[in-house]
Short mmCIF file of C-alpha atoms in Angstrom, two decimals:
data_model
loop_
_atom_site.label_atom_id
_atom_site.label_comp_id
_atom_site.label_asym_id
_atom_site.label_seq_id
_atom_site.Cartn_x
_atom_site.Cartn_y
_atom_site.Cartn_z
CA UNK A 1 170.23 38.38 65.48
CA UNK A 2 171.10 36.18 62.42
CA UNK A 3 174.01 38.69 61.97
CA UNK A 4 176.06 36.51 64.78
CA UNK A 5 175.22 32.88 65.86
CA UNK A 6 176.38 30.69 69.00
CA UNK A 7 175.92 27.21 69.40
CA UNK A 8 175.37 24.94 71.10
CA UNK A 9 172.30 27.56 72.72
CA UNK A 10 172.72 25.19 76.01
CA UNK A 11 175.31 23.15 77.31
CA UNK A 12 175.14 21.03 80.51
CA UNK A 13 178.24 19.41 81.21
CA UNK A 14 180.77 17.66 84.04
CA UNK A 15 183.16 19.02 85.74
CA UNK A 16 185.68 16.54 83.76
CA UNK A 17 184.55 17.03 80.61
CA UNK A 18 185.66 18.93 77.50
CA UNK A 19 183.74 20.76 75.23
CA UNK A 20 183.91 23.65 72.67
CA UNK A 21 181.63 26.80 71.91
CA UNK A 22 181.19 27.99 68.44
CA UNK A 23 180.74 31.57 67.14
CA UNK A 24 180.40 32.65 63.89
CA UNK A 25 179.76 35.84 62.61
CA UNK A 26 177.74 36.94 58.95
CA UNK A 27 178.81 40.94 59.02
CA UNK A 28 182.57 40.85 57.52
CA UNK A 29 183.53 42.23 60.71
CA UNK A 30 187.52 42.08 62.11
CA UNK A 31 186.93 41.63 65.19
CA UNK A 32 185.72 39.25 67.70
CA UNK A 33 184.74 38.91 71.73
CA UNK A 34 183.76 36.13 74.33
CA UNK A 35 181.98 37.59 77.20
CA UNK A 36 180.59 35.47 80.34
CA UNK A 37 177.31 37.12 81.82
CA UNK A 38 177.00 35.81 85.42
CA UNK A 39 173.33 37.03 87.05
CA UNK A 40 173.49 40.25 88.41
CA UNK A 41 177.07 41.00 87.48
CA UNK A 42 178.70 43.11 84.54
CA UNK A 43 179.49 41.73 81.40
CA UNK A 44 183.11 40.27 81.53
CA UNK A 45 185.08 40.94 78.89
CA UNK A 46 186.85 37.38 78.63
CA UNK A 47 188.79 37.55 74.79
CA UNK A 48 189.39 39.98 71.88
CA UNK A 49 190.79 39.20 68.70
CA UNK A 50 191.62 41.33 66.20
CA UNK A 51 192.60 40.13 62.65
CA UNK A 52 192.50 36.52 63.96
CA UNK A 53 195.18 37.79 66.39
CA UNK A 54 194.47 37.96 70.70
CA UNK A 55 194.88 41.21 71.44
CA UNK A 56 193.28 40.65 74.88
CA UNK A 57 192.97 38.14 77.50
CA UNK A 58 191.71 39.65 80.87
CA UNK A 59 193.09 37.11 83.45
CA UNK A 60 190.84 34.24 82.19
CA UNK A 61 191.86 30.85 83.61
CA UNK A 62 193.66 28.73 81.04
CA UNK A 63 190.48 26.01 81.93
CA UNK A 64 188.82 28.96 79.28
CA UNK A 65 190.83 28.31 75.30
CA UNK A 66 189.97 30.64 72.76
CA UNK A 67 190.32 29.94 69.08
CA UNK A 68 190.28 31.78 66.00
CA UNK A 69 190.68 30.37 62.75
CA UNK A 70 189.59 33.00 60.89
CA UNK A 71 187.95 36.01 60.65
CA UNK A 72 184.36 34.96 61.08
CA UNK A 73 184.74 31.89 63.02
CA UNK A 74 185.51 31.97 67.21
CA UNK A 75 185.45 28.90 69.36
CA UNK A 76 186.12 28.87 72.87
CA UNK A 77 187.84 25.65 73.95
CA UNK A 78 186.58 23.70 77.68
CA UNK A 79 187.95 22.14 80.10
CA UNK A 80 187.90 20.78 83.69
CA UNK A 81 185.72 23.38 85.20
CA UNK A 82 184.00 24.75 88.01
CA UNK A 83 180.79 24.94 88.87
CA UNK A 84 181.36 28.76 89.60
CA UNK A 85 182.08 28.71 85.54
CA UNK A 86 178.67 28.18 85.13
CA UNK A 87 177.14 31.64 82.68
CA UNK A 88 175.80 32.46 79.85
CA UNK A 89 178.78 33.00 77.44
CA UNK A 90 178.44 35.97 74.67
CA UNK A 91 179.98 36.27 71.45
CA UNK A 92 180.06 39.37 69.67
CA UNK A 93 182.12 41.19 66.51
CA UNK A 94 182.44 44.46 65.57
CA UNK A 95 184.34 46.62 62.73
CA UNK A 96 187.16 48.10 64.24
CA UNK A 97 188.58 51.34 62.49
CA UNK A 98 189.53 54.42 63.29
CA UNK A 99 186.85 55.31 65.76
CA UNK A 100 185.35 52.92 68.50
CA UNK A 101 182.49 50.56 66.79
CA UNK A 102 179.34 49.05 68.10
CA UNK A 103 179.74 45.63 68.82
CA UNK A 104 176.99 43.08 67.47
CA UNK A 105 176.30 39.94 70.17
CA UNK A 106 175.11 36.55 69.58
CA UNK A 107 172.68 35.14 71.35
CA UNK A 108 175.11 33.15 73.81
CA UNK A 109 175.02 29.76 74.88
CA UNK A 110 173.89 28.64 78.46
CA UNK A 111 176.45 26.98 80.25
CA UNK A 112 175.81 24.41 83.60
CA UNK A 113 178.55 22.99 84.74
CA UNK A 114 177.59 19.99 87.35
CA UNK B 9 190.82 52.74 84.31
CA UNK B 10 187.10 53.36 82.84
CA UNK B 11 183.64 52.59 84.74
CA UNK B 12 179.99 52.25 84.30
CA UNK B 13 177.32 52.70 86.75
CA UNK B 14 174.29 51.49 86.71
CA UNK B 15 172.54 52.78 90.16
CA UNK B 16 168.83 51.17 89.56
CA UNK B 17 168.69 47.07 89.98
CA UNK B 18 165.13 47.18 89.04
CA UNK B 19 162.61 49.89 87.38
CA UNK B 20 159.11 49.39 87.29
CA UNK B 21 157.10 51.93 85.37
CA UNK B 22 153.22 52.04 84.24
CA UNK B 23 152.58 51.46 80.44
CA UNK B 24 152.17 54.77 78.76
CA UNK B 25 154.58 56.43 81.16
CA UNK B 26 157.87 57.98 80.63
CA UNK B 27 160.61 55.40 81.73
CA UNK B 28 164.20 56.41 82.82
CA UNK B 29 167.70 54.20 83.51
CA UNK B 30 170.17 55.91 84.77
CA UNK B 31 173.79 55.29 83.99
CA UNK B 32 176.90 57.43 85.05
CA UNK B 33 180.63 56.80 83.81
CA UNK B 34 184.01 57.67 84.39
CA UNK B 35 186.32 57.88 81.67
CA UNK B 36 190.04 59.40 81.08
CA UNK B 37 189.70 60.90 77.77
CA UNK B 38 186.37 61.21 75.15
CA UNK B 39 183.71 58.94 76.63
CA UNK B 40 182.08 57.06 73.85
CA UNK B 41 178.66 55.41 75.23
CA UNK B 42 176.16 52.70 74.56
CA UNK B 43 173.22 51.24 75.68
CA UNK B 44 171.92 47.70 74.57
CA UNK B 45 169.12 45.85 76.06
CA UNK B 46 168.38 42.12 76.57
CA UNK B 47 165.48 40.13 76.19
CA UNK B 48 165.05 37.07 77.54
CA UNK B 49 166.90 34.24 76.26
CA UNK B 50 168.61 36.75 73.70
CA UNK B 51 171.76 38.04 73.14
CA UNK B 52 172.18 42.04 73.72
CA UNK B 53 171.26 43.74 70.98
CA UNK B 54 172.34 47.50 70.11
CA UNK B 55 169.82 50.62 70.94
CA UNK B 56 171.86 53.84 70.58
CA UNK B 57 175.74 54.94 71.08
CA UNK B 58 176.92 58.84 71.35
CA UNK B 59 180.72 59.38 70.20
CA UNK B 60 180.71 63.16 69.55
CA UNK B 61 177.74 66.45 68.29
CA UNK B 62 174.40 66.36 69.81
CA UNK B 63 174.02 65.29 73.22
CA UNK B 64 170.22 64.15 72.34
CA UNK B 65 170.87 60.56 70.61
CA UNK B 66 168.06 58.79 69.48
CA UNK B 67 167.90 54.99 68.95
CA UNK B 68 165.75 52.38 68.12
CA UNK B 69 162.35 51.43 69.30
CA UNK B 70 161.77 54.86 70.69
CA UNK B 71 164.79 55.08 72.75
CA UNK B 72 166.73 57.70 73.34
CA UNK B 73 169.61 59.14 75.56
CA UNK B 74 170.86 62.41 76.68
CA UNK B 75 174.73 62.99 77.27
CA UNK B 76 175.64 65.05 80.30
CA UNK B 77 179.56 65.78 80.42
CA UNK B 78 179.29 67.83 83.88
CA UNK B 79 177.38 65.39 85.06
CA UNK B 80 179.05 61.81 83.28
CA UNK B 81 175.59 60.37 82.74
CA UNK B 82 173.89 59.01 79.98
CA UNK B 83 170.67 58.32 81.24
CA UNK B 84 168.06 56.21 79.28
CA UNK B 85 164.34 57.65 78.31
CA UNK B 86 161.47 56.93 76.33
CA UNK B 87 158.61 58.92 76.02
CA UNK B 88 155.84 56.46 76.70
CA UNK B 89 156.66 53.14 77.94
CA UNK B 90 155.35 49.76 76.41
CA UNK B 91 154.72 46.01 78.07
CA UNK B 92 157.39 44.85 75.36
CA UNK B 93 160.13 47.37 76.58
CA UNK B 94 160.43 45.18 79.51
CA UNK B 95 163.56 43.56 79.49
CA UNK B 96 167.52 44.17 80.82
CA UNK B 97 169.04 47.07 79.91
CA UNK B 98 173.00 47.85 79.53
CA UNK B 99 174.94 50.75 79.59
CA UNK B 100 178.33 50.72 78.40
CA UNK B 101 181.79 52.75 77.97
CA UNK B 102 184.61 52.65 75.70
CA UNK B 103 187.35 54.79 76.02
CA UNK B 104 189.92 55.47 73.40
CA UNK B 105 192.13 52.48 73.98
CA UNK B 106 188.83 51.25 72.91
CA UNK B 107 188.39 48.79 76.01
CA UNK B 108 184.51 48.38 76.61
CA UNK B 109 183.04 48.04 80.12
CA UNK B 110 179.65 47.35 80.66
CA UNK B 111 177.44 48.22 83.64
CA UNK B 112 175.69 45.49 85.56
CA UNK B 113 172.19 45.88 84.19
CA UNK B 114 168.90 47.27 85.09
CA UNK B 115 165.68 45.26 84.73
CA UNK B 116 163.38 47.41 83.30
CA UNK B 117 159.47 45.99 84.03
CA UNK B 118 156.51 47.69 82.47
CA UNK B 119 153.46 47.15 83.52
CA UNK B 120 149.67 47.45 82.19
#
């Protein structure tokens, strides 16, 4: 699991708030993911980037602000949210080439939002 | 659009036991397939994928998964279950646009 790392691992905050999440991945992969895992629920696919570039955004609400300053780093950017927003939210990479790739996840960070 | 169905919520199997999760798909095009599983307080971590050859794929830990085209499955098996196998298990699809959708899980429990 080393390969990709989240933090913060848990993050309790207010509805008024901001905060940041913080991936970084250790494989020299060129891509990049946020996922939100709500219980029972599939995974939803939140962000891709590709090259540092979005190449995806799936109808996320703009309270959700991804960032990606490089090729190994990925934040994603709080603000003013729900309680509903409330997940654990996955990070993963992958190698993208000419065939599809396995993607490699973090360990995600817990999020409560009060 | 591409799918993933995962029909079990919960499987409980005796240690020593084969174990099963089922997952079914539907895909335009080449189905290319996953499973990861998740322990608690982890992140999912890769088991086995099938792109193309033999429909037998083996993975880690044990694991292994047979592709059915007439039947778009993918099911999950393992020979002989362990108390540490317990955990949530994902199926997944990506289809040549190379948009990945996962199922919604199936909590595998293994008992002594």
């Amino acid at each position: 699991e080393t390969g990709v790392t989240q933090t913060p691992r848990h993050l309790v905050m207010g509805m008024t708030n901001k905060k940041s999440l913080k991936c970084e991945q250790h494989l020299g992969h060129n891509a990049m993911y946020w996922y939100k895992q709500s219980a029972k629920k599939p995974l939803e696919l939140m962000f891709v980037y590709n090259f540092k570039e979005q190449t995806e955004n799936n109808s996320v609400p703009s309270r959700f602000s991804p960032e990606c300053p490089n090729s190994s780093h990925l934040f994603l950017h709080l603000h003013t949210l729900q309680p509903e927003d409330s997940a654990l939210y996955l990070c993963a990479s992958s190698q993208e080439g000419g065939s599809p790739e396995t993607q490699y996840f973090g360990p995600g960070t817990r999020l409560l939002v009060l | 659009a591409q799918s993933v169905a995962q029909p079990e919520d919960q499987v409980n199997v005796a240690e020593g036991n084969p174990l099963t999760v089922k997952c079914t798909y539907s895909v335009s095009g080449n189905p290319y397939l996953f499973w990861y599983v998740q322990y608690p307080n982890r992140g999912l971590q890769f088991l086995l994928k099938y792109i193309t050859g033999d429909n037998l794929v083996k993975g880690s830990y044990g694991f292994e998964a047979e592709f059915n085209k007439s039947q778009t499955s993918f099911h999950l098996k393992k020979p002989s279950a362990l108390v540490s196998d317990s955990a949530l298990y994902f199926c997944a699809v990506r289809d040549a646009n190379n948009d990945m959708r996962f199922g919604a899980g199936t909590r595998l429990t293994v008992k002594p």
